[in-house]
Amino acid sequence: MEAIAVWSGWIATAAIALAALVPIVQRIRAGKRAAPGSSPIRLHVLVGLATAALAFVHTMAVLPVLGSPAAIAGGLFALLPAGAAFFLLVAHAGLGLQLREPKLKDRAHKRRMHTTTAVLIALMVAVHAVLLIRAG
Ligand code: HEM
Ligand code: HEM
């Protein structure tokens, strides 16, 4: 069970990085943002949704080991950011799904929120993983 808890965490982390890379690489290569309905964004949405599903799988996978020495060793500050990351990921997916609408009002604001939540998710996951690794 422990192994599944750790592996699912790393798979979810890799998926977050992969999801973020799609629009970032596209922007660097083309010099501008991909249009909402374009193939890079469709790929991004697919990977993004898979990311949310994988984070959910990880959250379910850790439930049976939440009381284990490995899980507790990181302390509360290893688990608090994990809960925050999961919460933010749901909000982030909601914003992302709205951003698919080409005529969306308030696009600039929602895009900024999508980017801000992406940065916060990455930070929270980093704290979560580093504290757990340091705890051994
Ligand atoms: C965005 C969501 C999340 C990501 C990307 C994530 C990522 C990770 C990673 C990379 C690890 C492995 C760390 C290591 O090598 O020791 C891990 C372990 C763990 N995560 Fe998460 N996590 C997330 C959400 C959560 C949530 C919501 C909880 C539960 C409150 C949680 C609880 C744990 C526990 C208990 C472990 C340690 C398992 C063990 O060592 O047996 N995680 N997570
Ligand atoms: C959960 C499903 C997701 C959906 C439906 C989604 C949807 C979108 C859409 C439609 C755009 C284009 C917005 C626009 O140009 O107006 C976008 C951009 C972006 N997304 Fe997502 N996304 C999701 C998940 C993620 C994840 C997991 C990350 C990384 C943590 C991420 C990071 C980004 C970034 C960095 C951009 C570029 C923003 C910019 O160019 O200003 N997204 N997303």
Coordinates of C-alpha atoms and ligand atoms in Angstrom, one line a residue:
M1 CA 0.0 0.0 0.0
E2 CA 2.9 2.4 0.9
A3 CA 4.4 1.9 -2.5
I4 CA 1.1 2.7 -4.3
A5 CA 0.8 5.9 -2.1
V6 CA 4.3 7.1 -3.0
W7 CA 4.2 6.1 -6.7
S8 CA 0.7 7.6 -7.3
G9 CA 2.1 10.8 -5.8
W10 CA 5.0 11.0 -8.2
I11 CA 2.8 10.1 -11.2
A12 CA 0.4 12.9 -10.3
T13 CA 3.3 15.3 -9.9
A14 CA 4.7 14.3 -13.4
A15 CA 1.3 14.8 -14.9
I16 CA 1.1 18.4 -13.4
A17 CA 4.5 19.2 -15.0
L18 CA 3.5 17.7 -18.3
A19 CA 0.2 19.6 -18.4
A20 CA 1.9 22.9 -17.7
L21 CA 4.6 22.2 -20.3
V22 CA 2.1 22.0 -23.2
P23 CA 1.0 25.7 -23.3
I24 CA 4.4 26.9 -22.1
V25 CA 6.4 25.1 -24.9
Q26 CA 3.8 26.2 -27.4
R27 CA 4.1 29.8 -26.4
I28 CA 7.9 29.8 -26.6
R29 CA 7.9 28.1 -30.0
A30 CA 5.1 30.2 -31.6
G31 CA 5.8 33.4 -29.7
K32 CA 2.1 33.7 -28.8
R33 CA -0.6 31.9 -26.9
A34 CA -2.4 29.0 -28.5
A35 CA -6.0 29.7 -29.4
P36 CA -8.6 28.1 -27.0
G37 CA -9.8 25.5 -29.6
S38 CA -6.4 24.8 -31.1
S39 CA -4.8 21.3 -30.9
P40 CA -2.1 22.3 -28.3
I41 CA -4.9 23.5 -26.0
R42 CA -7.0 20.4 -26.6
L43 CA -4.0 18.3 -25.7
H44 CA -3.5 20.5 -22.6
V45 CA -7.1 20.1 -21.6
L46 CA -6.8 16.3 -21.9
V47 CA -3.6 16.1 -19.9
G48 CA -5.0 18.6 -17.4
L49 CA -8.1 16.5 -16.8
A50 CA -6.0 13.3 -16.5
T51 CA -3.9 15.2 -13.9
A52 CA -6.9 16.0 -11.8
A53 CA -8.0 12.3 -12.0
L54 CA -4.5 11.2 -11.0
A55 CA -4.4 13.6 -8.0
F56 CA -7.7 12.1 -7.0
V57 CA -6.4 8.5 -7.3
H58 CA -3.3 9.5 -5.2
T59 CA -5.6 11.1 -2.5
M60 CA -7.7 7.9 -2.4
A61 CA -4.5 5.7 -2.4
V62 CA -3.1 7.5 0.7
L63 CA -6.2 7.1 2.8
P64 CA -5.3 3.6 4.2
V65 CA -1.7 4.7 5.0
L66 CA -2.5 8.1 6.5
G67 CA -1.7 6.8 10.0
S68 CA 1.6 5.1 9.0
P69 CA 4.9 6.2 10.3
A70 CA 6.0 7.3 6.8
A71 CA 2.9 9.6 6.4
I72 CA 3.1 11.0 9.9
A73 CA 6.9 11.6 9.9
G74 CA 6.5 14.6 7.6
G75 CA 4.3 16.3 10.2
L76 CA 1.2 18.4 9.6
F77 CA 3.1 20.8 7.4
A78 CA 3.6 18.0 4.8
L79 CA -0.1 17.2 4.6
L80 CA -1.6 20.7 4.9
P81 CA -0.1 21.9 1.5
A82 CA -1.2 18.6 0.0
G83 CA -4.9 19.3 0.9
A84 CA -4.5 22.8 -0.4
A85 CA -3.0 21.6 -3.6
F86 CA -5.9 19.2 -4.2
F87 CA -8.4 22.0 -3.4
L88 CA -6.6 24.4 -5.8
L89 CA -6.4 21.8 -8.5
V90 CA -10.2 21.5 -8.5
A91 CA -10.6 25.3 -8.7
H92 CA -7.9 25.3 -11.4
A93 CA -9.7 22.7 -13.5
G94 CA -13.0 24.7 -13.2
L95 CA -11.2 27.9 -14.5
G96 CA -9.6 25.9 -17.3
L97 CA -12.9 24.4 -18.4
Q98 CA -14.3 27.9 -18.7
L99 CA -11.3 29.1 -20.6
R100 CA -12.2 26.7 -23.5
E101 CA -15.1 29.0 -24.4
P102 CA -13.8 31.3 -27.1
K103 CA -16.3 34.1 -26.3
L104 CA -15.6 34.0 -22.6
K105 CA -16.1 37.4 -20.9
D106 CA -13.4 38.2 -18.4
R107 CA -10.9 36.0 -20.1
A108 CA -7.8 38.0 -19.0
H109 CA -8.9 37.8 -15.3
K110 CA -9.7 34.0 -15.5
R111 CA -6.5 33.3 -17.4
R112 CA -4.6 35.1 -14.7
M113 CA -6.4 33.0 -12.0
H114 CA -5.6 29.8 -14.0
T115 CA -1.9 30.8 -14.1
T116 CA -1.8 31.9 -10.4
T117 CA -3.5 28.6 -9.2
A118 CA -1.0 26.7 -11.4
V119 CA 2.0 28.3 -9.6
L120 CA 0.4 27.8 -6.2
I121 CA -0.3 24.1 -6.9
A122 CA 3.4 23.6 -8.0
L123 CA 4.6 25.3 -4.7
M124 CA 2.2 23.3 -2.5
V125 CA 3.2 20.0 -4.1
A126 CA 6.9 20.9 -3.8
V127 CA 6.5 21.6 0.0
H128 CA 4.5 18.4 0.4
A129 CA 7.0 16.1 -1.5
V130 CA 10.2 17.7 0.0
L131 CA 9.0 17.4 3.6
L132 CA 8.0 13.8 3.1
I133 CA 11.3 13.0 1.4
R134 CA 13.3 14.7 4.2
A135 CA 11.3 12.8 6.8
G136 CA 12.6 9.6 5.1
Ligands
HEM1 C1 -2.1 17.6 -6.0 C2 -2.1 16.6 -5.3 C3 -1.0 15.8 -4.7 C4 0.3 15.5 -5.3 C5 0.8 16.0 -6.7 C6 1.0 14.7 -4.3 C7 2.3 14.3 -4.5 C8 3.0 13.4 -3.7 C9 4.3 12.8 -3.9 C10 5.3 13.2 -5.0 C11 4.6 11.9 -2.9 C12 5.8 11.1 -2.7 C13 6.8 11.7 -1.7 C14 7.9 10.7 -1.3 O1 8.7 10.3 -2.2 O2 8.0 10.4 -0.1 C15 3.4 11.9 -2.0 C16 3.3 11.1 -0.9 C17 2.2 11.2 0.0 N1 1.1 12.0 -0.1 FE1 0.7 13.3 -1.7 N2 0.2 14.5 -3.2 C18 -1.0 15.2 -3.4 C19 -2.1 15.2 -2.6 C20 -2.1 14.6 -1.4 C21 -3.3 14.6 -0.5 C22 -4.5 15.4 -0.7 C23 -2.9 13.8 0.6 C24 -3.8 13.5 1.8 C25 -4.1 14.4 2.7 C26 -1.6 13.3 0.4 C27 -0.9 12.5 1.3 C28 0.3 11.9 1.0 C29 0.9 10.9 1.9 C30 0.4 10.5 3.3 C31 2.1 10.5 1.3 C32 3.2 9.6 1.9 C33 2.9 8.2 1.6 C34 4.0 7.3 2.2 O3 5.1 7.7 2.4 O4 3.6 6.2 2.6 N3 -1.1 13.8 -0.8 N4 2.5 12.8 -2.5
HEM2 C1 -7.8 20.5 -15.4 C2 -8.0 20.7 -16.6 C3 -7.5 21.9 -17.4 C4 -8.1 22.6 -18.3 C5 -9.6 22.3 -18.8 C6 -7.3 23.7 -18.8 C7 -7.6 24.6 -19.8 C8 -6.8 25.6 -20.3 C9 -7.1 26.5 -21.4 C10 -8.4 26.5 -22.2 C11 -6.0 27.3 -21.6 C12 -5.9 28.5 -22.6 C13 -6.4 29.8 -22.0 C14 -6.3 30.9 -22.9 O1 -5.3 31.1 -23.7 O2 -7.2 31.8 -22.8 C15 -5.0 27.0 -20.6 C16 -3.8 27.6 -20.4 C17 -2.8 27.3 -19.4 N1 -2.9 26.3 -18.5 FE1 -4.5 25.0 -18.3 N2 -6.1 23.6 -18.1 C18 -6.1 22.6 -17.2 C19 -5.1 22.1 -16.4 C20 -3.9 22.8 -16.2 C21 -2.8 22.3 -15.3 C22 -2.9 21.0 -14.4 C23 -1.8 23.2 -15.4 C24 -0.5 23.2 -14.6 C25 -0.5 23.1 -13.3 C26 -2.2 24.3 -16.3 C27 -1.5 25.4 -16.7 C28 -1.8 26.3 -17.7 C29 -0.9 27.3 -18.2 C30 0.5 27.6 -17.6 C31 -1.6 28.0 -19.3 C32 -1.0 29.1 -20.1 C33 -1.6 30.4 -19.6 C34 -1.2 31.6 -20.5 O3 -0.7 31.4 -21.6 O4 -1.3 32.8 -20.0 N3 -3.5 24.0 -16.8 N4 -5.5 25.9 -19.8

